[in-house]
PDB file of C-alpha atoms in Angstrom:
ATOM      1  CA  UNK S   1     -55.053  73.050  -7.608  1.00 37.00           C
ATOM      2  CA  UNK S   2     -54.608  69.928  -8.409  1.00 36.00           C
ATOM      3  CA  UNK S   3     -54.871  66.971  -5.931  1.00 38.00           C
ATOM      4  CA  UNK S   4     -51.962  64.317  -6.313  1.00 41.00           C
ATOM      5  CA  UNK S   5     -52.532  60.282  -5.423  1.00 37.00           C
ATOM      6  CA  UNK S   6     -49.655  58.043  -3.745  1.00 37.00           C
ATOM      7  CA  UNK S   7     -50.049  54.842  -5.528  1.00 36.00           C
ATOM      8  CA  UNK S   8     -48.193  51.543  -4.948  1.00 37.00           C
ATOM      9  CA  UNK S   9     -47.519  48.853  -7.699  1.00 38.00           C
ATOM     10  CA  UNK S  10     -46.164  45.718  -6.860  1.00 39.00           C
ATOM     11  CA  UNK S  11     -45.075  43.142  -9.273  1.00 39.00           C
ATOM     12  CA  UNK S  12     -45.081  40.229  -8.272  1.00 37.00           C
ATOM     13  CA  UNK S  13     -43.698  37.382 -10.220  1.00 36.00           C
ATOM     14  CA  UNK S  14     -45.694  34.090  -8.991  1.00 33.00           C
ATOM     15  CA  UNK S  15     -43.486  31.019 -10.268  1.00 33.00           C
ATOM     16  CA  UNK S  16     -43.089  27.056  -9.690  1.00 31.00           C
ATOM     17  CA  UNK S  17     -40.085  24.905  -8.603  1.00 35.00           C
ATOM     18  CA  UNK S  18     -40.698  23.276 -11.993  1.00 35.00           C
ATOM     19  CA  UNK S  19     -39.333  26.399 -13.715  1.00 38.00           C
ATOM     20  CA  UNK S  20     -36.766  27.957 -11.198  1.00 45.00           C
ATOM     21  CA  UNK S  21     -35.765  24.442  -9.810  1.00 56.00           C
ATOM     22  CA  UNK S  22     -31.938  25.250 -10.415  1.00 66.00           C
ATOM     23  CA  UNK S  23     -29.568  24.489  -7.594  1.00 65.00           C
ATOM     24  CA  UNK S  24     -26.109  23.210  -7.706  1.00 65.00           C
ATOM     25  CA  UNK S  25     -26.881  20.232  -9.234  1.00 73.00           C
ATOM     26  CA  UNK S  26     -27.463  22.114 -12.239  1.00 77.00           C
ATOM     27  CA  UNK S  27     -24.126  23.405 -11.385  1.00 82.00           C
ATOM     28  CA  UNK S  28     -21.002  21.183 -12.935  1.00 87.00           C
ATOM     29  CA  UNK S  29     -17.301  21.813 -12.074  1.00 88.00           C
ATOM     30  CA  UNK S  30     -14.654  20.086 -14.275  1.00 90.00           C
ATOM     31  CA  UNK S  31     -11.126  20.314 -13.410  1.00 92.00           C
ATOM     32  CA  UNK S  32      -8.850  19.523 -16.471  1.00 93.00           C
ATOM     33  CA  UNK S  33      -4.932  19.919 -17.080  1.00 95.00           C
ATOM     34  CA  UNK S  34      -3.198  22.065 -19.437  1.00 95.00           C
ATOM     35  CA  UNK S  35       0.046  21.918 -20.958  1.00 94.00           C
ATOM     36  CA  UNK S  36       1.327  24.505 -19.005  1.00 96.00           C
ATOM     37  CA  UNK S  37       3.783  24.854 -15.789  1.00 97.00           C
ATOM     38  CA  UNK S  38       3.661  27.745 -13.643  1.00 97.00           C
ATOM     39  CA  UNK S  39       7.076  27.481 -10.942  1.00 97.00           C
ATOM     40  CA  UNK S  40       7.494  23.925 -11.800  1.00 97.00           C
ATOM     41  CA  UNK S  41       3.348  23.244 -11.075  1.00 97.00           C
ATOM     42  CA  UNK S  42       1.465  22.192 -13.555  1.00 97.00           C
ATOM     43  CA  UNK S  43      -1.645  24.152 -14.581  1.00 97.00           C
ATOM     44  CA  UNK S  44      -5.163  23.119 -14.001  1.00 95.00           C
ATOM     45  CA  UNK S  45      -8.046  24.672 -15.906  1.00 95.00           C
ATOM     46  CA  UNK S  46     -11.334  24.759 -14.072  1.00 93.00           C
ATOM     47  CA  UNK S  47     -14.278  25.043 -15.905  1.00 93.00           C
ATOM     48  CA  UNK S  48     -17.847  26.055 -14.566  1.00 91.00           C
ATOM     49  CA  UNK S  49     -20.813  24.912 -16.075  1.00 91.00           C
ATOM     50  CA  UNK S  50     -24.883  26.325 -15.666  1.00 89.00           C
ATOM     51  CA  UNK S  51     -27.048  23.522 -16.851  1.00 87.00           C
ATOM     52  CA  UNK S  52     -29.808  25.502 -15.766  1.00 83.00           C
ATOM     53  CA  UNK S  53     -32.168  27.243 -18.071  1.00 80.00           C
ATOM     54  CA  UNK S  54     -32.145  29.960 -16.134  1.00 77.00           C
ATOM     55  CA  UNK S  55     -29.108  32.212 -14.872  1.00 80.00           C
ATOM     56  CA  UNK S  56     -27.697  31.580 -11.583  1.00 80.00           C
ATOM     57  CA  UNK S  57     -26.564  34.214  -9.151  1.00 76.00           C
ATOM     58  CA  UNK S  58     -24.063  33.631  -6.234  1.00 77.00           C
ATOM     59  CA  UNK S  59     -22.174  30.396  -7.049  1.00 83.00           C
ATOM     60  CA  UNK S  60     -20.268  29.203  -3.931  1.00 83.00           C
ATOM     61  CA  UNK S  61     -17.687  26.201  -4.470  1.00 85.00           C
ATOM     62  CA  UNK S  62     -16.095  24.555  -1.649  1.00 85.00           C
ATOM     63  CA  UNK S  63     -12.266  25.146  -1.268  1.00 87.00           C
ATOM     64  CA  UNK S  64     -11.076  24.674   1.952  1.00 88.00           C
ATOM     65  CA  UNK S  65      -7.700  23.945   0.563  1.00 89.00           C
ATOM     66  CA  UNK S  66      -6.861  25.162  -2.166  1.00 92.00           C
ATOM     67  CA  UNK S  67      -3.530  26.570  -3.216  1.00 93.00           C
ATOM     68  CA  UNK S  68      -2.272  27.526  -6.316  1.00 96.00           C
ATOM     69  CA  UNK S  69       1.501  29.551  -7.262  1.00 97.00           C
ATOM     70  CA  UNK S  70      -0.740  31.133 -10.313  1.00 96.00           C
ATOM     71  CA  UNK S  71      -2.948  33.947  -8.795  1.00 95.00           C
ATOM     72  CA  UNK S  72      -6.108  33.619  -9.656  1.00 95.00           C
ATOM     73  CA  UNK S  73      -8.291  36.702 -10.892  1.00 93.00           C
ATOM     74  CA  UNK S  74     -10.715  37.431  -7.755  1.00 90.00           C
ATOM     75  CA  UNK S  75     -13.490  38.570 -10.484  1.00 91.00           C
ATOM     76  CA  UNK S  76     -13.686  35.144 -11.378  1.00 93.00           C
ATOM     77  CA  UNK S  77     -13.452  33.169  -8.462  1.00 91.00           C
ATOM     78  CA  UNK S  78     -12.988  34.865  -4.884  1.00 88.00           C
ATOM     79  CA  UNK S  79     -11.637  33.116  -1.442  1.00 86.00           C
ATOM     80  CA  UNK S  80     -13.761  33.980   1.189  1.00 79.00           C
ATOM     81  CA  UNK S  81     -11.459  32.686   4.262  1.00 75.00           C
ATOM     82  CA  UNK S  82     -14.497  30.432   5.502  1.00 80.00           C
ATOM     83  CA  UNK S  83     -13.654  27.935   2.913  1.00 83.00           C
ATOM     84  CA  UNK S  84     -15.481  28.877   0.474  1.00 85.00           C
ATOM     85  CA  UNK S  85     -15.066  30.291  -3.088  1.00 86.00           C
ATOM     86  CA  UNK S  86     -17.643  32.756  -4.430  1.00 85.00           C
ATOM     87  CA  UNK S  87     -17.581  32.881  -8.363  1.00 89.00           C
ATOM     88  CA  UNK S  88     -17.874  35.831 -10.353  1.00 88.00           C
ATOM     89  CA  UNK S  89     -18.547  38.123  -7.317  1.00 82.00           C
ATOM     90  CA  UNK S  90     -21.745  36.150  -7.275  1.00 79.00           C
ATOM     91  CA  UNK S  91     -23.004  37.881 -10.323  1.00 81.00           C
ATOM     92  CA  UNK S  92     -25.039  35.954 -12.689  1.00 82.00           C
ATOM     93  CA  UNK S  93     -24.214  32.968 -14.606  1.00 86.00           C
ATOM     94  CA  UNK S  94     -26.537  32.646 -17.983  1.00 86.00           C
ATOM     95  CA  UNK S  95     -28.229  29.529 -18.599  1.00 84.00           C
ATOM     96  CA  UNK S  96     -26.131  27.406 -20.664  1.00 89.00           C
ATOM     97  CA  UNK S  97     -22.725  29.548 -19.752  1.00 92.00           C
ATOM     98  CA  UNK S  98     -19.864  28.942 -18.224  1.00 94.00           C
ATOM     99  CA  UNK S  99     -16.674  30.294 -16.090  1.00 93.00           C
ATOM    100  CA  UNK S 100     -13.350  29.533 -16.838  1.00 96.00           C
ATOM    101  CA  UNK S 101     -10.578  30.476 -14.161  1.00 95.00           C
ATOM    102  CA  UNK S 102      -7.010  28.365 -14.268  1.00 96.00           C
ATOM    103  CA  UNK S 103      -4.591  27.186 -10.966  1.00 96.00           C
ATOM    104  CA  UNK S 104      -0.954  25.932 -10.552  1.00 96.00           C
ATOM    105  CA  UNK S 105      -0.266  22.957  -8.103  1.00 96.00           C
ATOM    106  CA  UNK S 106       0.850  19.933  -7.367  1.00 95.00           C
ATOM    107  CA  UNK S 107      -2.352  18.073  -7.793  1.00 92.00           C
ATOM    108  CA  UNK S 108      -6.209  18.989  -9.005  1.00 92.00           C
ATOM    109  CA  UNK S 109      -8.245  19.756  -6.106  1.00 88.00           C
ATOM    110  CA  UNK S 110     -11.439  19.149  -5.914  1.00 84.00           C
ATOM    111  CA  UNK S 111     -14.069  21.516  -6.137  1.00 80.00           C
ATOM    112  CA  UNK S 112     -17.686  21.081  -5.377  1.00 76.00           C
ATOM    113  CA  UNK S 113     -20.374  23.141  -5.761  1.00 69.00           C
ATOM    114  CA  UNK S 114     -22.076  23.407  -2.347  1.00 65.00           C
ATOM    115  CA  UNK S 115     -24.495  26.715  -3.771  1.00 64.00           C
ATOM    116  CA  UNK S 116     -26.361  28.658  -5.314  1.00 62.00           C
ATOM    117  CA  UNK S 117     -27.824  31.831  -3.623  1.00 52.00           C
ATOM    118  CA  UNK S 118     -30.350  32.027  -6.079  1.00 51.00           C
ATOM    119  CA  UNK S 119     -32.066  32.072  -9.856  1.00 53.00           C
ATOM    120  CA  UNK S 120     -34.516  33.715 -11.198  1.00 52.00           C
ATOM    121  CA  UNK S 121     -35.819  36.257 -13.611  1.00 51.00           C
ATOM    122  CA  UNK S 122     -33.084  38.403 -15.191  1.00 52.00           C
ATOM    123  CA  UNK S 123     -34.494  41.596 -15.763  1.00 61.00           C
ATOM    124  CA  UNK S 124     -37.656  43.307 -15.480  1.00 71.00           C
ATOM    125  CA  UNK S 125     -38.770  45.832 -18.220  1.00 74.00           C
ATOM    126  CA  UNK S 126     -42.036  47.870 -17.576  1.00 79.00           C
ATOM    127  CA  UNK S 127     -43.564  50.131 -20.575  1.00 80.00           C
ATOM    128  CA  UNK S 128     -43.931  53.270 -19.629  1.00 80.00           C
ATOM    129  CA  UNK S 129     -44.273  55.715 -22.408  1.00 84.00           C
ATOM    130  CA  UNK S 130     -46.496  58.258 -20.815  1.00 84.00           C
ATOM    131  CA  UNK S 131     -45.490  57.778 -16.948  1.00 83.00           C
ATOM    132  CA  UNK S 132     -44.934  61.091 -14.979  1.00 84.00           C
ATOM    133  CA  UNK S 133     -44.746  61.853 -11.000  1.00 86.00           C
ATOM    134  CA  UNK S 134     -43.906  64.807  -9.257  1.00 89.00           C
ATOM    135  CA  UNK S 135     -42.298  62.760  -6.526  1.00 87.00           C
ATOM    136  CA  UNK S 136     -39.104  60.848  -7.776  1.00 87.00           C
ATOM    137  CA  UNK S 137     -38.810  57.162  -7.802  1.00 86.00           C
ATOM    138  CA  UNK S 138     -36.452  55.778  -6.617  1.00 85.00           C
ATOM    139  CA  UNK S 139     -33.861  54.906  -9.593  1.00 81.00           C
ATOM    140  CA  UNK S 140     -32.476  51.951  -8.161  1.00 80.00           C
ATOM    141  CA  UNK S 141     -35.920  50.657  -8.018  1.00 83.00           C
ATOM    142  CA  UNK S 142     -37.280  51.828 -11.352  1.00 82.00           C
ATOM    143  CA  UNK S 143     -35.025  53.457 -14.240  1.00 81.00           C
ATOM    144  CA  UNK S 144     -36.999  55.302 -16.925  1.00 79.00           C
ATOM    145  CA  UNK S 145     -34.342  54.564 -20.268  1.00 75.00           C
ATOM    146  CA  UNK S 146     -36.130  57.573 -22.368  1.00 71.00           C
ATOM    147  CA  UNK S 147     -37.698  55.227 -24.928  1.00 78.00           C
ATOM    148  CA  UNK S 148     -40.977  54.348 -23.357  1.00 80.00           C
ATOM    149  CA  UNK S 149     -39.066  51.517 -21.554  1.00 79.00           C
ATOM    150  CA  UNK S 150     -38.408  51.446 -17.768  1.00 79.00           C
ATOM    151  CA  UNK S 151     -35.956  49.167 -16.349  1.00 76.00           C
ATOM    152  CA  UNK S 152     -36.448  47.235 -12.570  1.00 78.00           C
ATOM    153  CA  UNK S 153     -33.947  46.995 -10.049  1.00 77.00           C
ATOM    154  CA  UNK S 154     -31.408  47.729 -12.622  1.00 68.00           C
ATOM    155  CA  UNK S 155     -31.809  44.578 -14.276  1.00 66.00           C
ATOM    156  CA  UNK S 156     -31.251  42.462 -11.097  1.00 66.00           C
ATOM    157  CA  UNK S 157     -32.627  39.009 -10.418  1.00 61.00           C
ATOM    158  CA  UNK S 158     -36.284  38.659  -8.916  1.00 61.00           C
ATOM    159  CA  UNK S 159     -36.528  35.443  -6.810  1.00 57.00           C
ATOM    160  CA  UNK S 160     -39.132  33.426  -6.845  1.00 51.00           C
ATOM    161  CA  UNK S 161     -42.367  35.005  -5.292  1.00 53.00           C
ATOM    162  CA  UNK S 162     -40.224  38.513  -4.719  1.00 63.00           C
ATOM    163  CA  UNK S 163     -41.846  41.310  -5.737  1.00 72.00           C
ATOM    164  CA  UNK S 164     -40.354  45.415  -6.832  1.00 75.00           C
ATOM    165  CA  UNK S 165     -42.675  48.366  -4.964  1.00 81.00           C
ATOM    166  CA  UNK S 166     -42.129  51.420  -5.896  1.00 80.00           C
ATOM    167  CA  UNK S 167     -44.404  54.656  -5.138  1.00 83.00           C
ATOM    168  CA  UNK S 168     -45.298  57.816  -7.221  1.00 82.00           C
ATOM    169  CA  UNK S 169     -47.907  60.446  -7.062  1.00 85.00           C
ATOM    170  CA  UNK S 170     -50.048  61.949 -10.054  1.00 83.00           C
ATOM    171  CA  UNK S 171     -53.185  62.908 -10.437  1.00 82.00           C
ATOM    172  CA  UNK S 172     -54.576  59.574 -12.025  1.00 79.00           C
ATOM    173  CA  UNK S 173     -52.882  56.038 -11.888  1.00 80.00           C
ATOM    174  CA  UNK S 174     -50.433  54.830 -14.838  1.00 73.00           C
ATOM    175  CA  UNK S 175     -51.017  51.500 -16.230  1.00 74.00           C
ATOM    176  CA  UNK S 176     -47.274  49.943 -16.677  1.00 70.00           C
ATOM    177  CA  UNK S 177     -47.603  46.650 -18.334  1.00 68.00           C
ATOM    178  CA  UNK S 178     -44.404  44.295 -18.090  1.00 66.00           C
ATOM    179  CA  UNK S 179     -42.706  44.418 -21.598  1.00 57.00           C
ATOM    180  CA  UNK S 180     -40.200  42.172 -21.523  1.00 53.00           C
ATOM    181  CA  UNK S 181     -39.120  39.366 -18.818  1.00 54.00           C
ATOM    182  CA  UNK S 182     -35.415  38.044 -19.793  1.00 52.00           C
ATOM    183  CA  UNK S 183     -34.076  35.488 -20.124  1.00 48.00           C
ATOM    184  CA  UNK S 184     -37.250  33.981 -21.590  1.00 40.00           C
ATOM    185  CA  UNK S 185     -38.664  30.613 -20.152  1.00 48.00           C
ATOM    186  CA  UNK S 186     -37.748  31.475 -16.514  1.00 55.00           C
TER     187      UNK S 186
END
């Protein structure tokens, strides 16, 4: 009979300010006017810059007043009734990319960036050719794609100093080297 081992790995991902330092400021919001009207507003694009080299997840702008006649498509920029406007359901921005969402009124309003919930590490792949367990890991946790690869957290941002622990049991333990960390130079 064979005897089975619970093991634990924990990744942790050990990084600097110097190389996850985005925060809004790396955040720019331009406001500019088309040639449109919309009910006898005219239209104002807004456009949403990431300066950061890195993605960013969960950015907030300030909108206490905002109104527009021209809905506005809530998977790109969603009112949260406190003020504030969550872009792109929070969901990642890549470095260098931007979000484009447009508005009918009077007059521009102005739209600040007062956050950023976080950046970091965009996904997490583990090689893991030979891996087996007789106790099932958690998928949301660790997702085996059938090619030797396994994916983390489903691809999910890893803060600074977070770390993924997942547990399986076999007989000996697997070494599961990190394959790829995207984007690169996060």
């Amino acid at each position: 009979m064979a005897r089975f081992c619970f093991f634990t790995i924990v990744l942790f991902i050990l990084v600097t300010k110097g190389s996850w330092g985005c925060s809004q400021w790396n955040i720019e919001v331009i406001t500019t006017r088309s040639r449109r009207y919309i009910q006898g507003k005219p239209e104002w694009i807004v456009t949403v810059d990431n300066y950061c080299t890195c993605p960013v997840f969960g950015i907030v702008l300030s909108c206490p007043e905002f109104e527009t006649v021209e809905p506005v498509d809530p998977s790109l920029m969603l009112r949260s009734g406190d003020g504030r406007c969550l872009l792109i359901l929070g969901n990642a921005l890549g470095a260098g990319g931007f979000v484009q969402f447009s508005y009918a009124w009077d007059t521009p309003f102005v739209l600040p960036g007062v956050g950023v919930v976080h950046s970091g590490i965009l996904s997490i792949v583990l090689s893991c050719p030979e891996f087996e367990t007789v106790e099932p890991v958690d998928p949301s946790l660790m997702l085996r794609s059938g090619d030797g690869r396994c994916l983390l957290i489903h691809g999910n941002a890893l803060d600074a100093g977070g770390f993924v622990q997942f547990s399986y049991a076999w007989d000996t333990p697997f070494v599961l080297p990190v394959r790829q960390i995207d984007p690169h130079g996060c």
